Amino acid sequence: PRRLALTGTPVENKLTDLWSIFDFICPGLLGNITNFKDFVRNLNSDGVVNYAPLRQLTKPYIMRRMKTDKRIISDLPDKTDIKVYCQLAKPQAVLYQQAVRNMAQELKETDEIQRKGLVFKYLMTFKQICNHPAHFSGSGDFNPESGGKFLRISEIVEEINSRQEKVLVFTQFKEMTEPLHEHLAKCFGRPGLILHGGTSIKQRQSLVEQFQSESGPPYFVLSLKAAGTGLNLTAANHVIHFDRWWNPAVENQATDRAFRIGQHRNVLAHKFICKG
C-alpha cells in the first residue's frame, strides 16, 4: 500500500530517471514513458525551458534534503568553485591554431550532417591539445614545460603540499591519469594513487582506505566517469578538474567525493580553463 524510493543523486541528472522513480512510487502520475517524453518536449517549446509544471506535479511527493541547508547539517563546511586560467605553452598554441585552420577548411568541404561529427571531433582535439601536446600526438613525452596546465598544477599543489593538505585530480581521459600521477609524484616528493575504469572493485576499496588514512598519499588522480560517484574521499579538501566535462552536474558530483558529510574543512574546487 505504501512505496518509498531513496536516492542520493540529484533529480536533475536526467528526467527519465525521475520518471522511472515515479513509475514505481506513484504509477500513472507521469503517464507512460512516451507520454512523459512528449510532455517534457512541450516544456521546451520555442527554445524556452519551463519545468515549473513538472515541479508542481512532483513536489508533493518529494522530500529533499540539501546538504547546504544549515538547518539540517550545521557543521558541513563551505564549498568554493574557482576558475583557474592557464596560458597555453608555445607548442600548444601552434597546434591549437593549426587545428582551428584545419577545422575551418574541413567545414567548408562537408555537408551539414558531416559537420556535426566534425565539430565533436575537433572539440576532442582541442581538449587534448589543451591538456598537453603529447596527449594529442600520443608521443608519450609529457614535458611539463610544454603544457600550460602542467605548469599551473605545479603551482597549486606546491601550496597544497606546504599546508600538508590533500587533493583529488579529475580528468575525463584514462590516458592522462598516468602522466598526471608521474608529474604530481615529483611535485609532492612521493607517489599518490590512481583510479580509473580498469580498477577492480576490490582495489577501489583498498585505494580509498589508503587515501583516507592520515598518513596516506597526498593526492589521488581519478578518471571522471569511473570515480565521479560512490566514493567517500573526505581526506581531501582540494579538488582539481584538470579538463572539463560538458555536463556541470557530473563535475559537481565528482567534487562531492570530498564535499560530503564527514568533511570538516572548506573545500576548494579548482576548474582549469585555457585562456583564448
GROMACS .gro file of C-alpha atoms in nm:
model
  276
    1PRO     CA    1   0.000   0.000   0.000
    2ARG     CA    2   0.294   0.239   0.053
    3ARG     CA    3   0.606   0.279  -0.156
    4LEU     CA    4   0.925   0.475  -0.093
    5ALA     CA    5   1.222   0.548  -0.318
    6LEU     CA    6   1.550   0.666  -0.170
    7THR     CA    7   1.814   0.828  -0.394
    8GLY     CA    8   2.134   1.016  -0.319
    9THR     CA    9   2.151   1.150  -0.673
   10PRO     CA   10   2.010   1.493  -0.763
   11VAL     CA   11   1.686   1.464  -0.959
   12GLU     CA   12   1.832   1.698  -1.222
   13ASN     CA   13   2.057   1.424  -1.363
   14LYS     CA   14   1.816   1.301  -1.627
   15LEU     CA   15   1.440   1.349  -1.645
   16THR     CA   16   1.383   0.988  -1.748
   17ASP     CA   17   1.542   0.889  -1.412
   18LEU     CA   18   1.274   1.096  -1.241
   19TRP     CA   19   1.005   0.923  -1.450
   20SER     CA   20   1.131   0.574  -1.360
   21ILE     CA   21   1.125   0.656  -0.986
   22PHE     CA   22   0.770   0.792  -1.009
   23ASP     CA   23   0.661   0.495  -1.222
   24PHE     CA   24   0.740   0.286  -0.914
   25ILE     CA   25   0.620   0.506  -0.627
   26CYS     CA   26   0.317   0.660  -0.797
   27PRO     CA   27   0.231   0.468  -1.118
   28GLY     CA   28   0.040   0.673  -1.372
   29LEU     CA   29   0.117   1.018  -1.228
   30LEU     CA   30   0.362   1.095  -1.512
   31GLY     CA   31   0.194   0.867  -1.769
   32ASN     CA   32   0.392   0.613  -1.970
   33ILE     CA   33   0.742   0.692  -2.091
   34THR     CA   34   0.622   0.805  -2.437
   35ASN     CA   35   0.363   1.043  -2.287
   36PHE     CA   36   0.625   1.176  -2.046
   37LYS     CA   37   0.880   1.248  -2.320
   38ASP     CA   38   0.609   1.434  -2.517
   39PHE     CA   39   0.517   1.631  -2.203
   40VAL     CA   40   0.883   1.728  -2.145
   41ARG     CA   41   0.925   1.823  -2.511
   42ASN     CA   42   0.633   2.064  -2.477
   43LEU     CA   43   0.801   2.223  -2.174
   44ASN     CA   44   1.097   2.302  -2.402
   45SER     CA   45   0.894   2.463  -2.682
   46ASP     CA   46   1.023   2.767  -2.874
   47GLY     CA   47   1.367   2.736  -2.717
   48VAL     CA   48   1.237   2.837  -2.372
   49VAL     CA   49   1.268   2.584  -2.088
   50ASN     CA   50   0.991   2.590  -1.827
   51TYR     CA   51   0.993   2.298  -1.583
   52ALA     CA   52   0.753   2.465  -1.337
   53PRO     CA   53   0.453   2.241  -1.433
   54LEU     CA   54   0.664   1.926  -1.378
   55ARG     CA   55   0.798   2.064  -1.048
   56GLN     CA   56   0.446   2.141  -0.922
   57LEU     CA   57   0.325   1.795  -1.023
   58THR     CA   58   0.604   1.605  -0.841
   59LYS     CA   59   0.675   1.839  -0.546
   60PRO     CA   60   0.410   1.696  -0.306
   61TYR     CA   61   0.579   1.353  -0.333
   62ILE     CA   62   0.942   1.458  -0.280
   63MET     CA   63   1.124   1.512   0.050
   64ARG     CA   64   1.461   1.655  -0.042
   65ARG     CA   65   1.747   1.740   0.190
   66MET     CA   66   2.011   1.978   0.058
   67LYS     CA   67   2.343   1.930   0.233
   68THR     CA   68   2.400   2.305   0.204
   69ASP     CA   69   2.096   2.361   0.431
   70LYS     CA   70   2.250   2.465   0.764
   71ARG     CA   71   1.928   2.378   0.950
   72ILE     CA   72   1.991   2.012   0.870
   73ILE     CA   73   2.370   1.985   0.886
   74SER     CA   74   2.511   2.274   1.081
   75ASP     CA   75   2.875   2.164   1.071
   76LEU     CA   76   2.924   2.100   0.697
   77PRO     CA   77   3.185   2.348   0.573
   78ASP     CA   78   3.162   2.564   0.260
   79LYS     CA   79   3.249   2.474  -0.098
   80THR     CA   80   3.406   2.732  -0.329
   81ASP     CA   81   3.441   2.694  -0.707
   82ILE     CA   82   3.749   2.866  -0.852
   83LYS     CA   83   3.813   2.915  -1.224
   84VAL     CA   84   4.185   2.861  -1.280
   85TYR     CA   85   4.309   3.020  -1.602
   86CYS     CA   86   4.610   2.860  -1.771
   87GLN     CA   87   4.828   3.001  -2.050
   88LEU     CA   88   4.893   2.773  -2.347
   89ALA     CA   89   5.262   2.693  -2.384
   90LYS     CA   90   5.405   2.782  -2.727
   91PRO     CA   91   5.388   2.424  -2.869
   92GLN     CA   92   5.022   2.407  -2.764
   93ALA     CA   93   4.933   2.744  -2.918
   94VAL     CA   94   5.086   2.638  -3.252
   95LEU     CA   95   4.893   2.307  -3.253
   96TYR     CA   96   4.570   2.480  -3.147
   97GLN     CA   97   4.588   2.742  -3.423
   98GLN     CA   98   4.666   2.473  -3.678
   99ALA     CA   99   4.365   2.268  -3.563
  100VAL     CA  100   4.137   2.575  -3.590
  101ARG     CA  101   4.253   2.631  -3.951
  102ASN     CA  102   4.207   2.262  -4.039
  103MET     CA  103   3.856   2.261  -3.891
  104ALA     CA  104   3.755   2.576  -4.084
  105GLN     CA  105   3.878   2.420  -4.409
  106GLU     CA  106   3.706   2.084  -4.347
  107LEU     CA  107   3.377   2.253  -4.252
  108LYS     CA  108   3.373   2.429  -4.591
  109GLU     CA  109   3.413   2.097  -4.771
  110THR     CA  110   3.146   1.890  -4.591
  111ASP     CA  111   2.767   1.877  -4.583
  112GLU     CA  112   2.554   1.963  -4.280
  113ILE     CA  113   2.525   1.608  -4.139
  114GLN     CA  114   2.903   1.552  -4.151
  115ARG     CA  115   2.967   1.895  -3.996
  116LYS     CA  116   2.820   1.788  -3.660
  117GLY     CA  117   3.059   1.493  -3.642
  118LEU     CA  118   3.348   1.720  -3.736
  119VAL     CA  119   3.267   1.968  -3.461
  120PHE     CA  120   3.265   1.688  -3.199
  121LYS     CA  121   3.592   1.550  -3.337
  122TYR     CA  122   3.761   1.890  -3.312
  123LEU     CA  123   3.622   1.962  -2.963
  124MET     CA  124   3.801   1.646  -2.851
  125THR     CA  125   4.116   1.756  -3.038
  126PHE     CA  126   4.112   2.098  -2.866
  127LYS     CA  127   4.070   1.935  -2.523
  128GLN     CA  128   4.367   1.705  -2.587
  129ILE     CA  129   4.590   1.992  -2.709
  130CYS     CA  130   4.494   2.200  -2.403
  131ASN     CA  131   4.586   1.910  -2.172
  132HIS     CA  132   4.930   1.862  -2.330
  133PRO     CA  133   5.073   1.832  -2.685
  134ALA     CA  134   5.174   1.472  -2.602
  135HIS     CA  135   4.811   1.385  -2.523
  136PHE     CA  136   4.716   1.493  -2.875
  137SER     CA  137   5.015   1.340  -3.055
  138GLY     CA  138   5.042   1.024  -2.842
  139SER     CA  139   5.421   1.068  -2.824
  140GLY     CA  140   5.437   0.997  -2.450
  141ASP     CA  141   5.669   1.293  -2.386
  142PHE     CA  142   5.479   1.484  -2.116
  143ASN     CA  143   5.742   1.751  -2.054
  144PRO     CA  144   5.577   1.997  -1.807
  145GLU     CA  145   5.731   2.297  -1.986
  146SER     CA  146   5.529   2.215  -2.299
  147GLY     CA  147   5.190   2.218  -2.121
  148GLY     CA  148   5.033   2.523  -1.955
  149LYS     CA  149   4.808   2.312  -1.733
  150PHE     CA  150   5.105   2.109  -1.605
  151LEU     CA  151   5.285   2.431  -1.508
  152ARG     CA  152   4.971   2.565  -1.338
  153ILE     CA  153   4.900   2.245  -1.143
  154SER     CA  154   5.263   2.253  -1.016
  155GLU     CA  155   5.199   2.597  -0.862
  156ILE     CA  156   4.871   2.493  -0.699
  157VAL     CA  157   4.996   2.165  -0.550
  158GLU     CA  158   5.309   2.335  -0.415
  159GLU     CA  159   5.080   2.544  -0.196
  160ILE     CA  160   4.864   2.242  -0.103
  161ASN     CA  161   5.176   2.046  -0.009
  162SER     CA  162   5.311   2.331   0.204
  163ARG     CA  163   4.989   2.317   0.408
  164GLN     CA  164   5.006   1.935   0.429
  165GLU     CA  165   4.663   1.907   0.269
  166LYS     CA  166   4.536   1.653   0.014
  167VAL     CA  167   4.393   1.687  -0.336
  168LEU     CA  168   4.174   1.492  -0.582
  169VAL     CA  169   4.260   1.544  -0.951
  170PHE     CA  170   3.989   1.452  -1.204
  171THR     CA  171   4.037   1.402  -1.576
  172GLN     CA  172   3.792   1.259  -1.830
  173PHE     CA  173   4.076   1.079  -2.012
  174LYS     CA  174   4.210   0.749  -1.876
  175GLU     CA  175   4.532   0.802  -2.077
  176MET     CA  176   4.601   1.123  -1.878
  177THR     CA  177   4.593   0.955  -1.536
  178GLU     CA  178   4.946   0.806  -1.554
  179PRO     CA  179   5.124   1.124  -1.682
  180LEU     CA  180   4.948   1.331  -1.414
  181HIS     CA  181   5.041   1.075  -1.148
  182GLU     CA  182   5.410   1.087  -1.252
  183HIS     CA  183   5.415   1.468  -1.259
  184LEU     CA  184   5.244   1.502  -0.919
  185ALA     CA  185   5.480   1.246  -0.762
  186LYS     CA  186   5.767   1.485  -0.846
  187CYS     CA  187   5.573   1.787  -0.714
  188PHE     CA  188   5.488   1.621  -0.380
  189GLY     CA  189   5.811   1.424  -0.348
  190ARG     CA  190   5.622   1.098  -0.302
  191PRO     CA  191   5.375   0.888  -0.504
  192GLY     CA  192   4.997   0.909  -0.484
  193LEU     CA  193   4.716   0.692  -0.619
  194ILE     CA  194   4.532   0.633  -0.949
  195LEU     CA  195   4.176   0.512  -1.009
  196HIS     CA  196   4.010   0.462  -1.350
  197GLY     CA  197   3.771   0.228  -1.529
  198GLY     CA  198   4.024  -0.057  -1.524
  199THR     CA  199   4.046  -0.055  -1.141
  200SER     CA  200   3.865  -0.352  -0.981
  201ILE     CA  201   3.604  -0.301  -0.707
  202LYS     CA  202   3.832  -0.473  -0.454
  203GLN     CA  203   4.122  -0.239  -0.547
  204ARG     CA  204   3.892   0.066  -0.528
  205GLN     CA  205   3.810  -0.002  -0.163
  206SER     CA  206   4.175  -0.056  -0.077
  207LEU     CA  207   4.277   0.270  -0.251
  208VAL     CA  208   4.006   0.467  -0.068
  209GLU     CA  209   4.122   0.330   0.268
  210GLN     CA  210   4.485   0.421   0.190
  211PHE     CA  211   4.392   0.775   0.088
  212GLN     CA  212   4.163   0.832   0.385
  213SER     CA  213   4.430   0.739   0.641
  214GLU     CA  214   4.605   1.040   0.794
  215SER     CA  215   4.950   0.928   0.679
  216GLY     CA  216   4.817   0.822   0.338
  217PRO     CA  217   4.920   0.962  -0.002
  218PRO     CA  218   4.873   1.337  -0.062
  219TYR     CA  219   4.699   1.311  -0.400
  220PHE     CA  220   4.458   1.090  -0.590
  221VAL     CA  221   4.427   1.102  -0.972
  222LEU     CA  222   4.084   0.981  -1.085
  223SER     CA  223   3.901   0.940  -1.413
  224LEU     CA  224   3.573   1.131  -1.402
  225LYS     CA  225   3.340   0.856  -1.525
  226ALA     CA  226   3.487   0.579  -1.307
  227ALA     CA  227   3.521   0.781  -0.986
  228GLY     CA  228   3.262   1.059  -1.011
  229THR     CA  229   3.012   0.881  -0.784
  230GLY     CA  230   3.001   0.645  -0.488
  231LEU     CA  231   3.336   0.727  -0.324
  232ASN     CA  232   3.396   0.892   0.013
  233LEU     CA  233   3.723   1.087  -0.006
  234THR     CA  234   3.686   1.349   0.267
  235ALA     CA  235   4.061   1.336   0.349
  236ALA     CA  236   4.099   1.582   0.057
  237ASN     CA  237   3.978   1.940   0.078
  238HIS     CA  238   4.101   2.037  -0.271
  239VAL     CA  239   3.954   1.910  -0.598
  240ILE     CA  240   4.113   1.989  -0.936
  241HIS     CA  241   3.918   1.939  -1.260
  242PHE     CA  242   4.213   1.915  -1.498
  243ASP     CA  243   3.988   1.906  -1.804
  244ARG     CA  244   3.619   1.995  -1.824
  245TRP     CA  245   3.321   1.768  -1.880
  246TRP     CA  246   3.031   1.906  -2.087
  247ASN     CA  247   2.775   1.842  -1.810
  248PRO     CA  248   2.834   2.054  -1.495
  249ALA     CA  249   2.618   1.817  -1.285
  250VAL     CA  250   2.874   1.539  -1.346
  251GLU     CA  251   3.159   1.767  -1.236
  252ASN     CA  252   2.966   1.867  -0.923
  253GLN     CA  253   2.908   1.502  -0.831
  254ALA     CA  254   3.282   1.441  -0.867
  255THR     CA  255   3.358   1.739  -0.638
  256ASP     CA  256   3.115   1.585  -0.389
  257ARG     CA  257   3.358   1.296  -0.333
  258ALA     CA  258   3.526   1.546  -0.098
  259PHE     CA  259   3.233   1.778  -0.016
  260ARG     CA  260   3.011   1.545   0.184
  261ILE     CA  261   2.918   1.456   0.540
  262GLY     CA  262   3.241   1.383   0.726
  263GLN     CA  263   3.426   1.678   0.570
  264HIS     CA  264   3.543   1.929   0.833
  265ARG     CA  265   3.737   2.177   0.618
  266ASN     CA  266   3.626   2.417   0.347
  267VAL     CA  267   3.650   2.255   0.004
  268LEU     CA  268   3.810   2.436  -0.293
  269ALA     CA  269   3.720   2.312  -0.643
  270HIS     CA  270   3.980   2.435  -0.897
  271LYS     CA  271   3.842   2.423  -1.254
  272PHE     CA  272   4.110   2.455  -1.522
  273ILE     CA  273   4.039   2.670  -1.829
  274CYS     CA  274   4.290   2.761  -2.102
  275LYS     CA  275   4.291   3.128  -2.195
  276GLY     CA  276   4.199   3.209  -2.553
   0.00000   0.00000   0.00000
